[in-house]
Short mmCIF file of C-alpha atoms in Angstrom, two decimals:
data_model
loop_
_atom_site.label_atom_id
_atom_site.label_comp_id
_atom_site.label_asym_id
_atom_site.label_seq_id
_atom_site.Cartn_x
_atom_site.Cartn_y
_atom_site.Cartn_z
CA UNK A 1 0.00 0.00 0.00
CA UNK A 2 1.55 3.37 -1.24
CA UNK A 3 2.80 5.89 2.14
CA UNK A 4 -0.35 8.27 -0.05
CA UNK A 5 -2.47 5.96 1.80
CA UNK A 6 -1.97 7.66 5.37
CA UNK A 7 -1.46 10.79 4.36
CA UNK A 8 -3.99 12.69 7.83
CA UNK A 9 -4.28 15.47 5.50
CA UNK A 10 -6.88 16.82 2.97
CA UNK A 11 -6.11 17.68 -0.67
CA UNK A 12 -6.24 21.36 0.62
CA UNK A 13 -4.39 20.84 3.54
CA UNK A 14 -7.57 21.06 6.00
CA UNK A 15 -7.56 18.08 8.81
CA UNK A 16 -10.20 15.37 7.68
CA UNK A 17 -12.87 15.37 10.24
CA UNK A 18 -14.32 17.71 7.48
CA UNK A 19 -14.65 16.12 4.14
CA UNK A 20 -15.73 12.93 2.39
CA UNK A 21 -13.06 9.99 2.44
CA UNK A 22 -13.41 7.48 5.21
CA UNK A 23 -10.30 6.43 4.70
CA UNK A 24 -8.72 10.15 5.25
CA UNK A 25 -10.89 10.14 8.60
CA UNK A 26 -10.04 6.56 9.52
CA UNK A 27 -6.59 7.80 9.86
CA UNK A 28 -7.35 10.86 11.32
CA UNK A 29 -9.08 8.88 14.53
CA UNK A 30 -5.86 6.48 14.63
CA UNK A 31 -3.25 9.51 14.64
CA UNK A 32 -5.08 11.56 16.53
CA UNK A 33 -8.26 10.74 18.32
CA UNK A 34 -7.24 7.67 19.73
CA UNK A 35 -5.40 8.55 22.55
CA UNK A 36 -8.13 10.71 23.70
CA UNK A 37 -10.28 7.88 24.17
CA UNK A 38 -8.30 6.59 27.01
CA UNK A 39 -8.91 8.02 30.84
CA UNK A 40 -5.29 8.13 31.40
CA UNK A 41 -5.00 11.01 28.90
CA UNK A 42 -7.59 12.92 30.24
CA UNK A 43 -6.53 12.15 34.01
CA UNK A 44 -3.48 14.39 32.45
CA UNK A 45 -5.30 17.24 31.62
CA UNK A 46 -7.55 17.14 34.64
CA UNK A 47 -4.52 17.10 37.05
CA UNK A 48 -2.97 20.33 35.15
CA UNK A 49 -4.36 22.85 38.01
CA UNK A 50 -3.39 25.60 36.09
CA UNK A 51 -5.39 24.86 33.55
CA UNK A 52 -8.45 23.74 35.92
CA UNK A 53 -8.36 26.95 37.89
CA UNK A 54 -8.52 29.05 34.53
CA UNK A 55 -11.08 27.26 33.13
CA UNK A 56 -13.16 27.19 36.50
CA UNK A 57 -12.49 31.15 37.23
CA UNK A 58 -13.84 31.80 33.73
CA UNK A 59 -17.25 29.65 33.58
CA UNK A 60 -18.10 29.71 37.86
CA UNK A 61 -17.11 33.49 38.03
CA UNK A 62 -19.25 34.33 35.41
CA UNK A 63 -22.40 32.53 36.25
CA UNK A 64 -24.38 35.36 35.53
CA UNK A 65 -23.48 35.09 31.68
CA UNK A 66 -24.06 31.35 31.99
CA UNK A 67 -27.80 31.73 33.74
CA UNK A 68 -30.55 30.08 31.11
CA UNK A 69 -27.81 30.59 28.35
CA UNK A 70 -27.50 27.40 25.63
CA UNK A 71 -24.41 26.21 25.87
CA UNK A 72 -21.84 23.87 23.39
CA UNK A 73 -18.89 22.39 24.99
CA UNK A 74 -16.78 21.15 21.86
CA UNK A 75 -14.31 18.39 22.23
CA UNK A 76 -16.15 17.50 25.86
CA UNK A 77 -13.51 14.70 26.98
CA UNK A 78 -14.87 13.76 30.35
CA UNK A 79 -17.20 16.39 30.23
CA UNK A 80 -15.88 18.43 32.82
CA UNK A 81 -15.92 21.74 31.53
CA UNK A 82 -19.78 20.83 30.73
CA UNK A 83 -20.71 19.82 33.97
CA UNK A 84 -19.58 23.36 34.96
CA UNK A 85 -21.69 25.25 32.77
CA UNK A 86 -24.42 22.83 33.86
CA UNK A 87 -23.64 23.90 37.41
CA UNK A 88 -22.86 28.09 36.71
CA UNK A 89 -26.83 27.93 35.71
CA UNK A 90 -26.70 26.85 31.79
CA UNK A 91 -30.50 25.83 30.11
CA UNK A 92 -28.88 23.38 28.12
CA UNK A 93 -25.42 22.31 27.92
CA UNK A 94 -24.28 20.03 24.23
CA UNK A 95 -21.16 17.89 25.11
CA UNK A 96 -19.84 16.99 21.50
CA UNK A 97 -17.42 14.04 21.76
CA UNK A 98 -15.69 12.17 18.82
CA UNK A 99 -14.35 9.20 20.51
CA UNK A 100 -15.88 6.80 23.11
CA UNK A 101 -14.80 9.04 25.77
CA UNK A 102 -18.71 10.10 25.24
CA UNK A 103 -19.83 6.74 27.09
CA UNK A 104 -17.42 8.48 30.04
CA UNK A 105 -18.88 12.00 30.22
CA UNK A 106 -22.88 10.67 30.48
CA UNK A 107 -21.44 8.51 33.22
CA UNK A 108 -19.79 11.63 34.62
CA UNK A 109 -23.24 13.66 33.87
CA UNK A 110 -25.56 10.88 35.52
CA UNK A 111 -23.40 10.85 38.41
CA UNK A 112 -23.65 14.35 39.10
CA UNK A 113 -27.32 15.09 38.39
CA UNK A 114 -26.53 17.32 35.47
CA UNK A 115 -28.00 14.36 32.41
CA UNK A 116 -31.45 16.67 32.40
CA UNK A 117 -29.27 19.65 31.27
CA UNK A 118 -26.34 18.07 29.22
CA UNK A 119 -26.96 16.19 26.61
CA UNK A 120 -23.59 14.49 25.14
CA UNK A 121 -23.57 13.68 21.75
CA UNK A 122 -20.88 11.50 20.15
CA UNK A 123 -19.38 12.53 16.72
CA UNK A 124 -17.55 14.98 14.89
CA UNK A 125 -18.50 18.55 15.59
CA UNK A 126 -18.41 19.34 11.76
CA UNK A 127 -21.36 16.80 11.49
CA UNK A 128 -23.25 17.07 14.25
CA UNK A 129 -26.85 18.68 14.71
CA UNK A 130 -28.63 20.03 17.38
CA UNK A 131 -32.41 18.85 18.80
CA UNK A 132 -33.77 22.62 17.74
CA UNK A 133 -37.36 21.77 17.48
CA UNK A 134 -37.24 19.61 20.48
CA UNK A 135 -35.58 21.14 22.90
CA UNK A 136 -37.03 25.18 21.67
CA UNK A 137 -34.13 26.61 20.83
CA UNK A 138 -34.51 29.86 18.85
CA UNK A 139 -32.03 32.05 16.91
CA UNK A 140 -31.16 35.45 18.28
CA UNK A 141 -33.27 37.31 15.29
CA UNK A 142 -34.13 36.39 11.86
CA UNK A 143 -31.68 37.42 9.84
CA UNK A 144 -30.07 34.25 11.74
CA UNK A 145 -29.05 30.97 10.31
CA UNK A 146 -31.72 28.31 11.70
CA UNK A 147 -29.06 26.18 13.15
CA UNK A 148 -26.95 29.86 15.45
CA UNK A 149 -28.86 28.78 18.73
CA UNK A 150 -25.92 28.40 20.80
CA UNK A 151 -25.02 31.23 23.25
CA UNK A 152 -21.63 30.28 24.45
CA UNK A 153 -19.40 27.99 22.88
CA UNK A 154 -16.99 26.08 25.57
CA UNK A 155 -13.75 23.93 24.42
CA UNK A 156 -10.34 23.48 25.45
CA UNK A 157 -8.74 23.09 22.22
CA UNK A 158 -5.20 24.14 22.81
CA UNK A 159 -2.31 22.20 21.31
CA UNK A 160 1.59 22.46 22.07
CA UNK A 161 2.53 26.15 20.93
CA UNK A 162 -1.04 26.54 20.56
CA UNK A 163 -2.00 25.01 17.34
CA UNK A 164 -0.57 22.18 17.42
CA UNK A 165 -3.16 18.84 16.37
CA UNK A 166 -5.02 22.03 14.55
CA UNK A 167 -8.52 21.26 16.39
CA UNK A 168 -9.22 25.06 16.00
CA UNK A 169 -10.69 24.04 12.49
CA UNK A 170 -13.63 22.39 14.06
CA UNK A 171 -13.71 25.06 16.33
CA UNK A 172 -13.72 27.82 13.89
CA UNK A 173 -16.73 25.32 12.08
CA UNK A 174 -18.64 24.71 15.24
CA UNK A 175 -18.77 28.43 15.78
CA UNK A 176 -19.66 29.48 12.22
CA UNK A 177 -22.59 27.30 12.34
CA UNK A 178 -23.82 27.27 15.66
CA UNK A 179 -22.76 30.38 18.02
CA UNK A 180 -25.72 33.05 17.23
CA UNK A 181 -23.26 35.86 15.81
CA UNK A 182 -23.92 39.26 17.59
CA UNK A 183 -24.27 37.99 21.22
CA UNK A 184 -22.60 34.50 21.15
CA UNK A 185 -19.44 34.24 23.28
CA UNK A 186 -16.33 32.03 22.86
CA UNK A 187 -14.59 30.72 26.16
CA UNK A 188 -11.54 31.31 25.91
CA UNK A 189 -12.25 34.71 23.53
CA UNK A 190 -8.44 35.45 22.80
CA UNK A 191 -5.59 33.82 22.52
CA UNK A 192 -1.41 34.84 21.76
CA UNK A 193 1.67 32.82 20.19
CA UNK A 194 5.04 34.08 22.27
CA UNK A 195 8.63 32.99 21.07
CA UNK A 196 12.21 34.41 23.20
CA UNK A 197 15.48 33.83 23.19
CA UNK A 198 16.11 30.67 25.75
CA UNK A 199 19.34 29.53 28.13
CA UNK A 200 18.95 25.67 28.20
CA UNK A 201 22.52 25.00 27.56
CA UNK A 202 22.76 21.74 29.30
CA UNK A 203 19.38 19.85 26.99
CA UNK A 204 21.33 21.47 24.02
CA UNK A 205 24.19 19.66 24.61
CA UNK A 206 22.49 16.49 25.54
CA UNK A 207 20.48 16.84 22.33
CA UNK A 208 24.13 16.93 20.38
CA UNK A 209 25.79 14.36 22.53
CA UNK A 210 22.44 11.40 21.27
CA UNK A 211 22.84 12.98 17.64
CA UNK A 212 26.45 12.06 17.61
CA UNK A 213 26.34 8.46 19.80
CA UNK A 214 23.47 7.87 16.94
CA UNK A 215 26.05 8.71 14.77
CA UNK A 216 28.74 6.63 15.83
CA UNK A 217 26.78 3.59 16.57
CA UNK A 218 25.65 3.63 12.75
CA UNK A 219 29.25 3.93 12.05
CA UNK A 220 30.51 0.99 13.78
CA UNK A 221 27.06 -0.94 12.05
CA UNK A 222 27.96 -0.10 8.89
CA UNK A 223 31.63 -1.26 9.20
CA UNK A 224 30.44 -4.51 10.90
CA UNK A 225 27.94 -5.62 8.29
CA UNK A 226 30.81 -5.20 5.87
CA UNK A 227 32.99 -7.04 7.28
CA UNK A 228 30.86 -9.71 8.71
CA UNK A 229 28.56 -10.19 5.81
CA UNK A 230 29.47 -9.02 3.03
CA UNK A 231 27.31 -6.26 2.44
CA UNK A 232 28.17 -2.42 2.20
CA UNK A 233 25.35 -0.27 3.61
CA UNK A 234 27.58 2.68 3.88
CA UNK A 235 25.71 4.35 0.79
CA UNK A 236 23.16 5.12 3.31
CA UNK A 237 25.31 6.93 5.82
CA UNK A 238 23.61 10.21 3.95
CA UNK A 239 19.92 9.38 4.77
CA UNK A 240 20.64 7.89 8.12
CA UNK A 241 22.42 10.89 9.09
CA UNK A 242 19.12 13.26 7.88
CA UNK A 243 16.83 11.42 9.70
CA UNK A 244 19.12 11.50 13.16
CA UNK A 245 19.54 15.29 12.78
CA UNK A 246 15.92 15.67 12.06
CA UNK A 247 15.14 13.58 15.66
CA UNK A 248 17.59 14.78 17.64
CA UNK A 249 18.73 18.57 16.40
CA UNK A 250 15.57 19.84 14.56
CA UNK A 251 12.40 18.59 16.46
CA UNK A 252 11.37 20.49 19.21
CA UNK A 253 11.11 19.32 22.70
CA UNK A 254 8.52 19.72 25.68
CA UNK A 255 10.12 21.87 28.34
CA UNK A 256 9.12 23.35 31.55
CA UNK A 257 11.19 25.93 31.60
CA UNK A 258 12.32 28.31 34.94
CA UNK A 259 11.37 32.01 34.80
CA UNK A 260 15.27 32.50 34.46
CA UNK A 261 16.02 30.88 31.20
CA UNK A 262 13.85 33.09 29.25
CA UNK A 263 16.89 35.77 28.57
CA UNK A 264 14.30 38.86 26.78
CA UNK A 265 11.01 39.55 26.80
CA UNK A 266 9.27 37.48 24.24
CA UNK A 267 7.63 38.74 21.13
CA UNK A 268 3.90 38.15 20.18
CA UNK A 269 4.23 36.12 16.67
CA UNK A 270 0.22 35.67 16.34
CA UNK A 271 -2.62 36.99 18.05
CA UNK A 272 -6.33 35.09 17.70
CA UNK A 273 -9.59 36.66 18.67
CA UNK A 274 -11.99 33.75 18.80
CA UNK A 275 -15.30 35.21 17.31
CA UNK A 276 -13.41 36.64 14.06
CA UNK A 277 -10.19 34.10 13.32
CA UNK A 278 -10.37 31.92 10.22
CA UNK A 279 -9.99 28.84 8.80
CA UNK A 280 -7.04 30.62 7.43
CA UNK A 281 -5.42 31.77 10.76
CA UNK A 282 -5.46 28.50 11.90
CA UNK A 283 -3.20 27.42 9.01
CA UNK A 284 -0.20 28.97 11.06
CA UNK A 285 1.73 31.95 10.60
CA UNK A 286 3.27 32.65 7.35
CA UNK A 287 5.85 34.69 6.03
CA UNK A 288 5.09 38.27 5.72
CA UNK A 289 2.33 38.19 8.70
CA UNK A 290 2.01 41.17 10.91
CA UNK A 291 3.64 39.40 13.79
CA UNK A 292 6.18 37.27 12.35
CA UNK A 293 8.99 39.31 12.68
CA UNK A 294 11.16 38.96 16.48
CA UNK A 295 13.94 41.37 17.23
CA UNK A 296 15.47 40.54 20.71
CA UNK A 297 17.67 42.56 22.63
CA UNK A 298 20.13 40.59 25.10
CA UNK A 299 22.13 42.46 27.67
CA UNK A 300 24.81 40.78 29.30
CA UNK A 301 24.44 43.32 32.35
CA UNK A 302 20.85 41.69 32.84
CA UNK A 303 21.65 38.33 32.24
CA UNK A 304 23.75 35.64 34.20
CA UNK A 305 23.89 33.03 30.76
CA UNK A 306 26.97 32.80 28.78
CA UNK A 307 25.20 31.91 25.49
CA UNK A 308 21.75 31.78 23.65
CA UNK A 309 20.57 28.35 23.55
CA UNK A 310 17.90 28.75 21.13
CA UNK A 311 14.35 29.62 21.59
CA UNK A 312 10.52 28.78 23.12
CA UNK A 313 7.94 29.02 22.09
CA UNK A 314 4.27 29.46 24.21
CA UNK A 315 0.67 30.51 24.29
CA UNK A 316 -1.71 32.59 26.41
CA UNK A 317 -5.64 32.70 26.60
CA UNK A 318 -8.15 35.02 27.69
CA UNK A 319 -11.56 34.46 28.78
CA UNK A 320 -13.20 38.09 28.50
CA UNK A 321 -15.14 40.15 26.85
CA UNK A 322 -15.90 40.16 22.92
CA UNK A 323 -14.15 43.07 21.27
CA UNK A 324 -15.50 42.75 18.00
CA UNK A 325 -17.29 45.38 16.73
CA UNK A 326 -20.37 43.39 16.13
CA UNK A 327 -20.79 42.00 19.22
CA UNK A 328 -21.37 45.34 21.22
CA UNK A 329 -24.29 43.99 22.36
CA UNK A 330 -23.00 40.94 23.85
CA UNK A 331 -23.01 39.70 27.38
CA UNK A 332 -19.87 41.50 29.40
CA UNK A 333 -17.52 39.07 31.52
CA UNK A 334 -17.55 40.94 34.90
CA UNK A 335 -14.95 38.17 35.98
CA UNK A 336 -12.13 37.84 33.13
CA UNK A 337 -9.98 34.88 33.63
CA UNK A 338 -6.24 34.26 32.27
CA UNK A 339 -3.92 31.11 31.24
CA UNK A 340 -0.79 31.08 31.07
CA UNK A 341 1.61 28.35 29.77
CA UNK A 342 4.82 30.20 29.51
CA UNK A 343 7.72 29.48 32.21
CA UNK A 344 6.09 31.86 34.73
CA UNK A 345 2.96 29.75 35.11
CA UNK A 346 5.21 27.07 37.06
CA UNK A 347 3.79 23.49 35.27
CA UNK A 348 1.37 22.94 32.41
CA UNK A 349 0.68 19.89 30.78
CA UNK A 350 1.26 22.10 27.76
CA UNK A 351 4.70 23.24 29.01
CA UNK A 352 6.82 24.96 26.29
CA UNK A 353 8.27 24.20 22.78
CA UNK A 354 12.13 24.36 22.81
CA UNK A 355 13.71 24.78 19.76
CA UNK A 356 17.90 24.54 20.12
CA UNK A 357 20.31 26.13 18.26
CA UNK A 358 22.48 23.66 15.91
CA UNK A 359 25.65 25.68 18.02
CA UNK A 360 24.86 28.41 20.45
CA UNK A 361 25.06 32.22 20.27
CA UNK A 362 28.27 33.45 22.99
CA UNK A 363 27.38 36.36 24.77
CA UNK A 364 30.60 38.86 25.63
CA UNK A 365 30.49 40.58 28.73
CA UNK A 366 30.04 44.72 28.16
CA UNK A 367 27.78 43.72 25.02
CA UNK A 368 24.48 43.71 23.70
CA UNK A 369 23.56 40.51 21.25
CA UNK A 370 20.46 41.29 18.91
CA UNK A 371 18.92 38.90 17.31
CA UNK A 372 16.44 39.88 14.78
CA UNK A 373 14.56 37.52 12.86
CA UNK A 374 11.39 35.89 12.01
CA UNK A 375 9.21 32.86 12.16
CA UNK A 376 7.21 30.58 9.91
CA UNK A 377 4.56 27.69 11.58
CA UNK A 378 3.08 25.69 8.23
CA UNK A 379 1.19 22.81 8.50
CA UNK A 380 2.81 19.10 7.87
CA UNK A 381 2.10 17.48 4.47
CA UNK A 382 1.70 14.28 5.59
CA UNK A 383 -0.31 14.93 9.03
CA UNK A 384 -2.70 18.17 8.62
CA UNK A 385 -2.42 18.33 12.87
CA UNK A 386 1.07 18.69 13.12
CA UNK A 387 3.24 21.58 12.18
CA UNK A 388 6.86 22.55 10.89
CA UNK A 389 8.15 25.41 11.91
CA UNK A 390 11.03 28.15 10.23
CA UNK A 391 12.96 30.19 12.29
CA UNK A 392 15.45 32.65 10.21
CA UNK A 393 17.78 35.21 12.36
CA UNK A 394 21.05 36.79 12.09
CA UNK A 395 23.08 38.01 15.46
CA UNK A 396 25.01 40.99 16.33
CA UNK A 397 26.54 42.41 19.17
CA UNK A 398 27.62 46.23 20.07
CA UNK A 399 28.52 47.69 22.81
CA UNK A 400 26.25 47.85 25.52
CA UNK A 401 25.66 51.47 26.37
CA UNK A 402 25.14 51.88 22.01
CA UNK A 403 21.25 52.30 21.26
CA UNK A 404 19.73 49.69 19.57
CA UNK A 405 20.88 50.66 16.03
CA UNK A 406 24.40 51.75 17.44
CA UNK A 407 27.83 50.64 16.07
CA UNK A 408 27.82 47.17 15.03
CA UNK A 409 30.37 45.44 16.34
CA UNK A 410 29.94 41.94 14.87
CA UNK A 411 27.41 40.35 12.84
CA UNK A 412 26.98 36.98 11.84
CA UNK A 413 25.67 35.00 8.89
CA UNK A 414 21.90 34.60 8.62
CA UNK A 415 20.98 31.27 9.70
CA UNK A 416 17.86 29.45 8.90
CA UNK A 417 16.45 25.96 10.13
CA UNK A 418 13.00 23.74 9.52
CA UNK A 419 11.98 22.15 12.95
CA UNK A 420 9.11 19.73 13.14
CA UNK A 421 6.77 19.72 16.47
CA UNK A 422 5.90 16.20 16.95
#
């Protein structure tokens, strides 16, 4: 069977929940929906208190939004963040679960007294549709699609770096068609994309040290086969060596980072406001996009580090008020509530994406090192949920009491690399 056969993507690049091959979507569930089907993957996300308390803050702090409101909680899981709306006053709650984690939530909803007001309902959000005639839901005026009934759409959707597994398409779907568009609210409303300049010297290193061992052990393999049988498999030393540098020097990692590592403030490289992002926006961030662009300054009078390592990358999300100007007449959050997953939150299960330098940047005492440059997130190819990202920079250093565009005192070649986030 050709590798074509598993490609998780789309012809258009879209993940495959959406479209017409069962085959595409068959894949889809075994790359990616699987593992959500098991308890020990949601016992992960349920012990990240950070996450909890954000969540909670935003849905029981604002009850009064919640009160007789409709409610759709996509990508339910255990249903937790369902039973809450149940409980902050919600009419009706709609749990929308892909996998068989459904047959967990109505267990979760039964036990809890909340099955009269959620209803969980098992398939893709793309396909689903809602009891309207039964259950009297109504549109917010007529100019309305029959199917906006929902007042406040509920999911926690969040990848690595934020858009990682790309679930923000069915999102961005699930809103279009459901969320009634002048007062319908999105929990969380906004969220931001951070990258800085990193000191995580000693992971670097270790990252380099498995890259060469790899390196070395193929050597020795490729000497004994020879010599044993016969066989010269040297003429694949190239594409060994590829893959190895793609594992261990160009894929990010999962990092929880301390507060001191981060070495400048970190630039905003996308910003998403729930009610108006697009299919588009989800994509990633391409070249040329408002926020692509970094240019970090790093002072060796404020830092302790003897090199840049590299960089992280992280997200925020806000739970507040729309600030769209067509939803002026939407319910106001009297309580906002904030996540965090950069290295200031303490843990996340998201944590933050590391991505090393192939050699690391020397800082010189007395100097300033700027770093300008810019980054690229583009979907995968092969696996629509999974992304590839391009960070370009060059370095330079001048003296530290120069302004920023003061007299250069070195500047280095531009560098470029393609990491993948796996």
């Amino acid at each position: 069977m050709a590798d074509s056969d598993f490609v998780n993507a789309t012809e258009n690049g879209e993940i495959p929940t959406f479209g017409k091959s069962d085959k595409a979507k068959a894949t889809d569930f075994a790359n990616y929906f699987c593992s959500y089907a098991q308890l020990y993957h949601q016992k992960q996300m349920l012990a990240d208190h950070n996450r909890m308390a954000a969540y909670h803050a935003a849905i029981m702090g604002n009850a009064d939004v919640f009160k007789d409101k409709v409610v759709m909680d996509v990508g339910t899981g255990s249903g937790i963040l369902a039973a809450w709306a149940a409980q902050a006053g919600a009419r009706r709650v709609y749990a929308i679960e892909y996998t068989d984690m459904a047959k967990h939530a109505r267990s979760v909803m039964e036990a809890n007294n909340l099955a009269d007001i959620v209803t969980v309902i098992q398939g893709a959000v793309e396909d689903v549709e809602l009891p309207i005639k039964e259950d009297g839901l109504v549109t917010e005026d007529e100019e309305s699609n029959e199917n906006q009934v929902v007042d406040i759409i509920i999911s926690e959707w969040m990848g690595y770096f934020l858009l990682r597994e790309s679930m923000l398409d069915s999102l961005i779907r699930a809103r279009d068609k459901f969320l009634k568009p002048k007062t319908g609210l999105m929990f969380p409303s906004h969220t931001n994309m951070y990258l800085a300049p990193i000191y995580d010297e000693d992971e670097r290193q270790l990252s380099n040290q498995d890259y060469n061992g790899a390196m070395g052990e193929w050597s020795q393999f490729a000497e004994t086969t020879k010599s044993t049988y016969g066989v010269d498999m040297s003429v694949l030393t190239q594409a060994y060596e590829r893959e190895q540098r793609e594992y261990f020097l160009l894929s990010s990692r999962w990092a929880e980072l301390p507060r001191n590592a981060i070495m400048a403030p970190p630039a905003l490289v996308k910003r998403l406001d729930m009610i108006t992002c697009t299919l588009e926006d989800s994509k990633g961030i391409m070249a040329g996009d408002e926020d692509a662009c970094f240019d970090f300054d790093i002072d060796t009078r404020n830092v302790s580090a003897q090199s840049i390592s590299g960089f992280a990358g992280w997200f925020d999300a806000d739970f507040k008020s729309r600030t769209d100007e067509a939803g002026a007449k939407a319910p106001k959050l009297s309580n906002p509530s904030y996540l965090t997953t950069g290295p200031e939150a303490g843990y996340t299960h998201w944590g933050q994406q590391v991505f090393h330098a192939m050699s690391s940047i020397p800082l010189i005492n007395g100097e300033t090192t700027r770093i300008q440059g810019s980054l690229e997130m583009t979907r995968s190819k092969d696996n629509a949920r999974l992304y590839n990202c391009r960070i370009r920079y060059v370095s330079s250093r001048r003296k530290s009491e120069e302004g920023k565009d003061g007299k250069v005192l070195m500047k280095g070649s531009p560098v470029e690399h393609v990491y993948q986030i796996p």
